Short mmCIF file of C-alpha atoms in Angstrom, two decimals:
data_model
loop_
_atom_site.label_atom_id
_atom_site.label_comp_id
_atom_site.label_asym_id
_atom_site.label_seq_id
_atom_site.Cartn_x
_atom_site.Cartn_y
_atom_site.Cartn_z
CA MET A 1 -30.64 -78.80 22.32
CA GLU A 2 -31.61 -82.38 21.87
CA ASN A 3 -31.40 -81.98 18.05
CA THR A 4 -27.94 -80.79 18.07
CA ILE A 5 -26.81 -83.54 20.58
CA LYS A 6 -28.49 -86.48 18.77
CA ASN A 7 -26.30 -86.12 15.57
CA ILE A 8 -23.06 -86.11 17.44
CA SER A 9 -20.64 -89.03 17.32
CA TYR A 10 -18.64 -89.94 20.29
CA SER A 11 -15.20 -91.52 20.20
CA LEU A 12 -13.49 -93.57 22.84
CA SER A 13 -10.88 -92.02 25.19
CA LYS A 14 -7.42 -93.41 25.01
CA TRP A 15 -7.01 -96.78 26.62
CA VAL A 16 -10.64 -97.34 26.57
CA ARG A 17 -12.46 -100.17 24.68
CA VAL A 18 -16.24 -100.95 24.30
CA ARG A 19 -18.26 -103.89 23.22
CA LYS A 20 -22.06 -104.46 23.05
CA GLU A 21 -23.72 -106.94 25.40
CA THR A 22 -27.27 -108.00 25.85
CA PHE A 23 -27.75 -105.37 28.79
CA GLY A 24 -26.22 -102.64 26.84
CA LEU A 25 -22.36 -101.60 26.69
CA LEU A 26 -19.47 -102.97 28.61
CA PHE A 27 -16.53 -100.49 28.71
CA TYR A 28 -13.00 -101.44 29.60
CA ASN A 29 -10.22 -98.99 30.49
CA GLY A 30 -7.00 -100.69 29.66
CA LYS A 31 -4.86 -98.36 31.73
CA GLU A 32 -6.58 -99.06 34.94
CA ALA A 33 -7.98 -102.55 34.05
CA LYS A 34 -11.50 -101.17 35.05
CA LEU A 35 -14.86 -102.26 33.77
CA THR A 36 -17.90 -100.18 33.50
CA PHE A 37 -21.49 -101.86 33.03
CA VAL A 38 -23.91 -99.48 31.21
CA LYS A 39 -27.36 -100.82 31.16
CA SER A 40 -28.35 -98.99 28.08
CA GLY A 41 -29.95 -101.70 26.28
CA MET A 42 -30.43 -100.55 22.58
CA LEU A 43 -30.21 -96.92 23.23
CA ILE A 44 -26.63 -96.32 22.03
CA ASP A 45 -25.17 -97.75 19.08
CA VAL A 46 -21.51 -98.82 18.62
CA SER A 47 -19.87 -99.03 15.25
CA ASN A 48 -16.36 -99.49 14.13
CA ASP A 49 -14.42 -98.86 10.76
CA LYS A 50 -11.84 -101.03 9.27
CA ASP A 51 -9.09 -99.17 11.30
CA LYS A 52 -11.05 -100.19 14.35
CA ILE A 53 -12.07 -96.63 15.25
CA TYR A 54 -15.04 -96.95 17.41
CA ARG A 55 -18.09 -94.45 17.27
CA LEU A 56 -20.92 -94.25 19.53
CA ASN A 57 -24.18 -92.58 18.44
CA ILE A 58 -27.50 -92.40 20.00
CA ASN A 59 -29.85 -94.87 18.22
CA ASN A 60 -32.03 -93.01 15.81
CA GLU A 61 -34.55 -95.45 15.81
CA ILE A 62 -35.74 -95.00 19.44
CA LYS A 63 -38.54 -92.78 20.73
CA GLU A 64 -38.12 -89.37 21.80
CA LYS A 65 -38.62 -90.21 25.50
CA GLU A 66 -35.95 -92.90 25.16
CA LYS A 67 -33.59 -90.45 23.61
CA GLU A 68 -33.73 -88.41 26.65
CA LYS A 69 -32.47 -91.51 28.66
CA ALA A 70 -29.83 -92.17 26.24
CA HIS A 71 -28.56 -88.41 26.67
CA LEU A 72 -28.18 -89.11 30.26
CA PHE A 73 -26.23 -92.06 29.66
CA ILE A 74 -23.89 -90.08 27.26
CA LYS A 75 -23.60 -87.35 29.82
CA ILE A 76 -22.47 -89.85 32.43
CA LEU A 77 -19.97 -91.52 29.92
CA LEU A 78 -18.52 -88.02 29.13
CA LYS A 79 -18.24 -87.37 32.89
CA LYS A 80 -16.40 -90.49 33.60
CA GLY A 81 -14.10 -89.74 30.85
CA LEU A 82 -14.98 -92.97 28.98
CA ILE A 83 -15.91 -91.11 25.69
CA ASN A 84 -15.27 -87.78 23.95
CA GLU A 85 -17.17 -85.73 21.56
CA THR A 86 -15.76 -85.94 17.98
CA MET B 1 -25.21 -104.87 40.66
CA LYS B 2 -22.24 -106.44 38.91
CA HIS B 3 -23.67 -109.72 39.95
CA ASN B 4 -26.79 -108.97 38.06
CA PHE B 5 -24.94 -108.24 34.91
CA LEU B 6 -22.77 -111.27 34.97
CA CYS B 7 -25.50 -113.91 35.87
CA LYS B 8 -28.86 -112.76 34.30
CA ASP B 9 -27.23 -113.42 30.78
CA SER B 10 -23.67 -114.49 30.25
CA LEU B 11 -21.35 -112.12 28.56
CA LYS B 12 -20.97 -112.82 24.91
CA ALA B 13 -17.11 -113.27 25.53
CA PRO B 14 -14.73 -113.21 28.45
CA VAL B 15 -13.33 -109.73 29.63
CA ASN B 16 -10.04 -111.26 29.93
CA VAL B 17 -8.55 -114.80 29.49
CA THR B 18 -5.66 -116.48 31.36
CA TRP B 19 -3.42 -118.16 28.95
CA GLU B 20 -0.91 -120.73 30.38
CA ILE B 21 1.33 -120.30 27.19
CA THR B 22 4.07 -122.75 28.22
CA GLU B 23 4.75 -125.84 30.37
CA LYS B 24 8.40 -124.79 30.75
CA CYS B 25 9.60 -123.43 34.07
CA ASN B 26 12.94 -122.99 35.81
CA LEU B 27 11.38 -123.11 39.37
CA LYS B 28 9.49 -125.57 41.46
CA CYS B 29 7.57 -123.38 43.97
CA LEU B 30 5.89 -125.02 46.82
CA HIS B 31 2.51 -123.46 46.09
CA CYS B 32 2.72 -123.74 42.14
CA LEU B 33 -0.77 -123.94 40.79
CA SER B 34 0.56 -125.22 37.52
CA SER B 35 2.71 -128.11 38.60
CA GLU B 36 0.40 -130.67 37.42
CA ILE B 37 0.34 -129.27 33.76
CA MET B 38 3.98 -129.15 33.84
CA ALA B 39 4.32 -132.84 34.88
CA ASN B 40 1.80 -133.98 32.24
CA ASN B 41 3.92 -132.59 29.41
CA GLN B 42 1.04 -132.73 26.95
CA GLY B 43 2.66 -130.25 24.48
CA GLU B 44 2.22 -126.67 23.53
CA ILE B 45 0.26 -124.98 20.76
CA ASP B 46 2.57 -123.90 18.00
CA PHE B 47 3.16 -120.13 17.01
CA ALA B 48 0.61 -120.40 14.28
CA GLY B 49 -2.01 -121.92 16.52
CA CYS B 50 -1.42 -119.25 19.06
CA CYS B 51 -1.96 -116.49 16.42
CA GLN B 52 -5.17 -118.29 15.47
CA ILE B 53 -6.34 -118.12 18.96
CA VAL B 54 -5.40 -114.40 19.44
CA ASP B 55 -7.27 -113.72 16.22
CA GLU B 56 -10.42 -115.32 17.65
CA LEU B 57 -10.15 -113.58 20.87
CA GLU B 58 -9.90 -110.27 18.84
CA ARG B 59 -13.09 -111.18 16.88
CA MET B 60 -14.78 -111.87 20.17
CA GLU B 61 -13.73 -108.60 21.52
CA VAL B 62 -11.83 -110.01 24.46
CA PHE B 63 -10.30 -107.12 26.32
CA GLN B 64 -7.17 -108.57 27.92
CA ILE B 65 -4.95 -111.69 27.94
CA ASN B 66 -3.09 -112.51 31.10
CA PHE B 67 -0.19 -114.84 29.93
CA GLY B 68 1.29 -117.15 32.54
CA GLY B 69 2.83 -120.61 32.54
CA GLY B 70 5.32 -122.04 33.36
CA GLU B 71 7.47 -119.19 33.04
CA PRO B 72 6.38 -117.31 29.78
CA PHE B 73 9.72 -115.93 28.80
CA LEU B 74 11.21 -119.49 28.59
CA ARG B 75 9.16 -119.92 25.51
CA GLU B 76 11.26 -118.89 22.48
CA ASP B 77 8.39 -117.30 20.44
CA PHE B 78 6.80 -115.71 23.48
CA LEU B 79 7.68 -112.16 22.73
CA GLU B 80 6.19 -112.58 19.17
CA ILE B 81 2.95 -114.00 20.49
CA LEU B 82 2.91 -111.01 23.03
CA GLN B 83 3.59 -108.41 20.20
CA TYR B 84 0.91 -110.01 17.99
CA ALA B 85 -1.76 -109.78 20.64
CA GLN B 86 -0.85 -106.12 21.21
CA ASN B 87 -0.91 -105.37 17.57
CA LYS B 88 -4.56 -106.46 17.74
CA GLY B 89 -5.24 -103.94 20.31
CA ILE B 90 -5.61 -106.39 23.25
CA THR B 91 -4.10 -105.31 26.68
CA THR B 92 -1.48 -107.92 27.85
CA CYS B 93 -0.44 -108.87 31.21
CA VAL B 94 2.50 -111.25 31.80
CA SER B 95 3.01 -113.05 35.09
CA THR B 96 6.67 -113.92 35.34
CA ASN B 97 8.94 -115.43 38.03
CA GLY B 98 11.42 -112.52 37.33
CA THR B 99 14.36 -114.70 37.27
CA ILE B 100 15.38 -114.38 33.66
CA LEU B 101 14.76 -110.63 33.26
CA ASN B 102 17.84 -108.85 31.69
CA HIS B 103 18.73 -105.74 29.83
CA GLU B 104 17.93 -106.98 26.40
CA LEU B 105 14.58 -108.34 27.45
CA VAL B 106 13.55 -105.32 29.78
CA LYS B 107 14.57 -102.90 26.83
CA LYS B 108 12.08 -104.88 24.42
CA LEU B 109 9.34 -104.90 27.16
CA LYS B 110 9.87 -101.15 27.56
CA GLU B 111 8.71 -100.77 24.02
CA MET B 112 5.34 -102.28 24.51
CA GLU B 113 2.52 -100.01 25.52
CA LEU B 114 -0.22 -102.36 26.29
CA LEU B 115 1.86 -104.47 28.72
CA TYR B 116 1.55 -105.14 32.39
CA LEU B 117 4.05 -107.20 34.18
CA GLN B 118 3.54 -109.16 37.53
CA VAL B 119 6.78 -110.31 38.99
CA SER B 120 6.54 -112.97 41.76
CA LEU B 121 8.41 -112.51 45.08
CA ASP B 122 7.04 -114.35 48.03
CA GLY B 123 9.01 -112.79 50.80
CA ALA B 124 10.46 -109.46 51.78
CA THR B 125 13.62 -111.48 53.03
CA ARG B 126 15.86 -113.94 51.06
CA GLU B 127 15.19 -116.57 53.57
CA THR B 128 11.39 -116.56 53.26
CA ASN B 129 11.17 -116.18 49.49
CA ASP B 130 13.71 -118.84 48.80
CA TYR B 131 12.05 -121.24 51.18
CA ILE B 132 8.96 -120.95 48.93
CA ARG B 133 10.42 -120.42 45.48
CA GLY B 134 13.89 -122.06 45.64
CA SER B 135 17.35 -121.26 46.66
CA GLY B 136 18.96 -118.08 45.05
CA THR B 137 15.74 -116.73 43.64
CA TYR B 138 15.38 -113.71 45.76
CA ASP B 139 18.57 -112.27 44.47
CA LEU B 140 17.64 -113.00 40.72
CA VAL B 141 14.16 -111.54 41.05
CA VAL B 142 15.26 -108.41 42.93
CA HIS B 143 17.84 -108.00 40.06
CA GLY B 144 15.03 -108.18 37.67
CA ILE B 145 13.02 -105.70 39.68
CA LYS B 146 15.78 -103.33 39.91
CA LEU B 147 16.13 -103.58 35.93
CA LEU B 148 12.50 -102.63 35.52
CA LYS B 149 12.95 -99.61 37.68
CA GLU B 150 16.09 -98.65 35.92
CA TYR B 151 14.26 -98.65 32.51
CA HIS B 152 11.41 -96.75 34.08
CA ILE B 153 8.68 -99.34 33.49
CA SER B 154 5.85 -98.19 35.61
CA ASN B 155 3.16 -100.91 34.69
CA PHE B 156 4.49 -103.51 36.85
CA SER B 157 3.58 -105.13 40.25
CA ILE B 158 5.22 -107.39 42.67
CA ASN B 159 2.93 -110.41 43.09
CA THR B 160 2.92 -112.30 46.39
CA VAL B 161 0.94 -115.33 47.09
CA VAL B 162 -0.13 -114.84 50.74
CA THR B 163 0.74 -117.78 52.97
CA ARG B 164 1.21 -118.30 56.53
CA VAL B 165 4.99 -118.37 55.99
CA ASN B 166 5.15 -114.79 54.44
CA PHE B 167 2.13 -113.27 56.31
CA ASN B 168 4.27 -111.28 58.71
CA GLU B 169 6.31 -109.53 55.63
CA ILE B 170 3.41 -107.99 53.84
CA SER B 171 4.06 -104.58 55.21
CA GLU B 172 7.71 -104.79 54.34
CA LEU B 173 6.68 -106.09 50.85
CA TYR B 174 4.28 -102.95 50.47
CA GLU B 175 7.28 -100.83 51.23
CA LEU B 176 9.68 -102.80 49.00
CA ALA B 177 7.04 -102.43 46.04
CA SER B 178 6.89 -98.67 46.75
CA TYR B 179 10.59 -98.26 46.66
CA TYR B 180 10.82 -99.87 43.27
CA ASN B 181 7.67 -97.79 41.86
CA ALA B 182 5.66 -100.69 41.64
CA LYS B 183 2.35 -101.70 43.21
CA LEU B 184 2.08 -104.61 45.40
CA ARG B 185 -0.39 -107.37 44.32
CA LEU B 186 -1.48 -109.81 46.84
CA SER B 187 -2.86 -113.17 45.55
CA ARG B 188 -4.72 -115.78 47.43
CA PHE B 189 -3.23 -119.07 48.12
CA ARG B 190 -5.44 -121.83 46.72
CA PRO B 191 -5.53 -125.66 46.76
CA ALA B 192 -4.35 -126.23 43.14
CA GLY B 193 -1.21 -127.92 41.71
CA ASN B 194 1.41 -128.27 44.50
CA GLY B 195 -0.90 -126.03 46.68
CA LYS B 196 -3.09 -129.13 47.34
CA LYS B 197 0.00 -130.88 48.98
CA THR B 198 1.04 -127.62 50.97
CA TRP B 199 -2.61 -126.31 51.70
CA ASP B 200 -2.73 -127.24 55.34
CA PHE B 201 0.68 -125.82 55.95
CA PHE B 202 0.58 -122.55 53.97
CA ARG B 203 -3.02 -121.60 54.24
CA LEU B 204 -3.78 -118.59 56.46
CA ASN B 205 -5.40 -119.11 59.96
CA ARG B 206 -8.62 -117.31 60.77
CA GLN B 207 -6.93 -114.62 62.73
CA GLN B 208 -4.57 -113.88 59.78
CA LEU B 209 -7.43 -113.75 57.30
CA PHE B 210 -9.05 -111.16 59.48
CA GLU B 211 -5.93 -109.13 59.77
CA LEU B 212 -5.47 -109.39 55.90
CA SER B 213 -9.05 -108.26 55.49
CA CYS B 214 -8.16 -105.10 57.64
CA PHE B 215 -4.80 -104.60 55.86
CA LEU B 216 -6.55 -104.57 52.39
CA GLY B 217 -9.09 -102.16 53.69
CA SER B 218 -6.59 -99.74 54.84
CA HIS B 219 -4.29 -100.17 51.68
CA LYS B 220 -6.69 -99.50 48.71
CA ASP B 221 -3.80 -99.18 46.36
CA VAL B 222 -2.79 -102.83 46.97
CA LEU B 223 -3.95 -104.81 43.96
CA THR B 224 -5.58 -108.31 44.46
CA GLY B 225 -6.65 -109.38 41.12
CA ASP B 226 -10.14 -109.96 42.82
CA SER B 227 -8.72 -113.00 44.52
CA PHE B 228 -9.70 -111.77 48.06
CA PHE B 229 -13.43 -110.84 47.43
CA SER B 230 -14.58 -113.47 50.03
CA ILE B 231 -12.85 -111.23 52.78
CA ALA B 232 -13.33 -107.95 51.13
CA SER B 233 -14.00 -105.17 53.70
CA GLU B 234 -16.41 -102.27 53.09
CA GLU B 235 -13.57 -100.02 52.18
CA ARG B 236 -12.88 -102.12 48.99
CA ARG B 237 -16.40 -103.04 48.21
CA ASP B 238 -16.25 -100.98 44.92
CA LEU B 239 -12.61 -101.83 43.91
CA GLY B 240 -13.34 -105.06 42.12
CA LEU B 241 -15.53 -108.02 41.58
CA ASN B 242 -18.10 -109.18 44.27
CA MET B 243 -18.21 -112.66 43.19
CA CYS B 244 -16.10 -115.48 41.19
CA GLY B 245 -15.60 -114.53 37.69
CA ALA B 246 -14.94 -118.04 36.39
CA ALA B 247 -16.80 -118.78 33.21
CA LYS B 248 -18.66 -115.62 33.76
CA MET B 249 -15.99 -112.99 32.71
CA THR B 250 -12.90 -115.13 32.51
CA CYS B 251 -11.45 -118.55 31.70
CA CYS B 252 -8.16 -120.34 31.27
CA ILE B 253 -6.34 -121.72 28.29
CA MET B 254 -3.69 -124.44 28.89
CA PRO B 255 -0.52 -124.85 26.89
CA ASN B 256 -2.14 -127.74 25.04
CA GLY B 257 -5.22 -125.87 24.26
CA ASP B 258 -7.50 -127.30 26.92
CA ILE B 259 -9.83 -124.70 28.45
CA TYR B 260 -10.90 -124.64 32.14
CA PRO B 261 -13.13 -122.04 34.00
CA CYS B 262 -10.18 -120.76 35.89
CA ALA B 263 -6.47 -121.60 36.59
CA PHE B 264 -7.42 -123.03 39.91
CA LEU B 265 -9.87 -125.49 38.73
CA GLN B 266 -7.62 -127.62 36.47
CA ASN B 267 -9.55 -130.83 37.17
CA SER B 268 -10.73 -133.10 34.53
CA HIS B 269 -14.30 -132.62 35.91
CA PHE B 270 -13.96 -128.97 34.92
CA LEU B 271 -12.46 -129.50 31.45
CA ALA B 272 -14.60 -127.50 29.23
CA GLY B 273 -13.12 -128.38 25.86
CA ASN B 274 -9.96 -127.94 23.75
CA ILE B 275 -9.39 -125.18 21.42
CA LYS B 276 -8.01 -127.50 18.79
CA VAL B 277 -11.11 -129.49 18.68
CA ASP B 278 -13.71 -126.76 19.05
CA SER B 279 -13.68 -123.02 18.69
CA PHE B 280 -13.11 -120.82 21.64
CA SER B 281 -16.37 -119.01 21.15
CA LYS B 282 -18.27 -122.32 21.05
CA ILE B 283 -16.77 -123.58 24.25
CA TRP B 284 -17.45 -120.21 25.94
CA GLN B 285 -21.19 -120.31 24.83
CA ASP B 286 -22.03 -123.94 24.78
CA SER B 287 -19.79 -125.72 27.39
CA LYS B 288 -21.73 -127.57 30.08
CA VAL B 289 -18.99 -127.06 32.45
CA PHE B 290 -19.21 -123.23 31.92
CA LYS B 291 -22.96 -123.24 32.17
CA SER B 292 -22.90 -125.14 35.54
CA LEU B 293 -20.30 -122.56 36.89
CA ARG B 294 -22.72 -119.81 35.87
CA GLU B 295 -25.57 -121.47 37.63
CA ILE B 296 -23.91 -122.14 40.99
CA ASN B 297 -26.15 -121.28 43.87
CA VAL B 298 -24.86 -121.25 47.31
CA GLU B 299 -28.02 -121.82 49.21
CA SER B 300 -26.28 -121.61 52.65
CA CYS B 301 -25.00 -118.20 51.92
CA LYS B 302 -28.13 -116.61 50.56
CA LYS B 303 -29.28 -115.23 53.91
CA CYS B 304 -25.79 -114.13 54.94
CA SER B 305 -25.19 -110.41 55.46
CA ARG B 306 -22.19 -110.59 53.42
CA PHE B 307 -23.74 -112.32 50.39
CA SER B 308 -23.64 -109.27 48.31
CA TYR B 309 -19.81 -108.99 48.79
CA CYS B 310 -18.77 -112.52 47.60
CA HIS B 311 -21.81 -114.70 46.49
CA GLY B 312 -20.37 -117.70 48.22
CA GLY B 313 -16.76 -117.12 47.44
CA CYS B 314 -14.17 -119.17 45.53
CA PRO B 315 -15.75 -122.26 44.13
CA ALA B 316 -12.12 -123.80 43.70
CA VAL B 317 -11.36 -123.62 47.37
CA ALA B 318 -14.99 -124.91 48.10
CA TYR B 319 -14.58 -127.85 45.70
CA PHE B 320 -11.14 -128.83 47.11
CA MET B 321 -12.67 -128.92 50.68
CA TYR B 322 -16.11 -130.60 49.89
CA ASN B 323 -15.67 -132.21 46.54
CA SER B 324 -18.71 -130.48 45.34
CA LEU B 325 -19.84 -127.10 43.98
CA GLY B 326 -22.50 -125.26 45.63
CA TYR B 327 -20.78 -125.01 48.97
CA HIS B 328 -19.57 -121.70 50.62
CA ASP B 329 -16.00 -120.74 50.61
CA PRO B 330 -14.49 -122.12 53.79
CA GLU B 331 -12.31 -118.94 54.22
CA CYS B 332 -15.42 -116.97 54.99
CA LEU B 333 -15.28 -113.57 56.78
CA VAL B 334 -18.54 -114.00 58.56
CA LYS B 335 -17.56 -117.52 59.98
CA LEU B 336 -14.27 -115.94 61.10
CA ASP B 337 -16.11 -112.98 62.78
CA GLU B 338 -18.39 -115.32 64.60
CA GLU B 339 -15.26 -117.47 65.95
CA ILE B 340 -13.52 -114.43 67.08
CA ASN B 341 -16.49 -113.09 68.90
CA ASN B 342 -17.03 -116.39 70.50
CA THR B 343 -13.46 -116.49 71.64
CA ILE B 344 -13.88 -113.14 73.24
CA SER B 345 -17.08 -113.89 74.99
CA ILE B 346 -15.53 -116.85 77.08
CA LEU B 347 -12.82 -114.66 78.39
CA PRO B 348 -13.08 -114.08 82.03
#
């Protein structure tokens, strides 16, 4: 199960933006002007291309035990509707 | 929890920036927080300069710009600046006095997806509003609000600065906003600009503050822009910030490029820099003023049962009252509670 999840990229839902902070990730829902602080440290990577399409991935360099924690964060973010599977 | 995130390490950039984009205004409101910048007439950053600022805010990943003034729509190139920011993916919010909204302007605003409008109305009646904002403004603003409804613009709120004068009309304002498919947004009256002169007359008394706290608790759909966190009730605890966001997640750019921690701290003591001299990111990261705001410690509040609700409250009001940072917000719900309880206990 973990192996299938860890290679998945996640995109941001409409109106949602994200940026890295020292504590992890800061999400902003522009429709509701709502912030979500995620204390994920280095567990989740954020990248964007030249068209500013953001992708979230579980950091490949973290230990297996930490990946479990990262999956939990991803689950919560999916449930909150901040990200989608791509 | 939010407090931990915002104080342990400062954010790498503000979440939102308030930008007083122009000194021009066609009104002279009795509580205007910007009356001093309009009187100083220090000039405005030109269009190219504004675009450079937007570019930097985009690079820093600022999520939202709240445009104000003055009256932003009086600036001739304002719509271009607004569009430029939106093209960068930045959410925009415009605080307007609503008096110059017309068909042509509203049609253009309708096309903008990342736009929120706040239209100021300081009374549910002509008499009350015009006393505060000037003769004839009620009719002009209501005309503008009707246009927003006619064009099905849903992302707008009616913004009321709560004062002793309009306090009894809050429920009517709530109904009026609902009628126009708008949200009601209540803002705290603070001693800045003209508000310094009218502070004693306009500020809410303790009973009104308590009633307002109850009203907000029972009307969770009323927006506050986090300005009433010092009197937030349990019901609203998770709706917004539980502390002042100045220099931690927001700051304010003046028409001439001066930067302050917040629009209510426009005092030379709190000038953090000027964007024409230093980059915005340098000011955000290195300003001594910002660092001092991030380190405010209101010792007298630390043992308070409501400390986690407000962390000392609004420094701008405290500074006005005590001429120093580090004091508690004088409009504090705990002090209010104590006073009301004492009043009851001495009744026969």
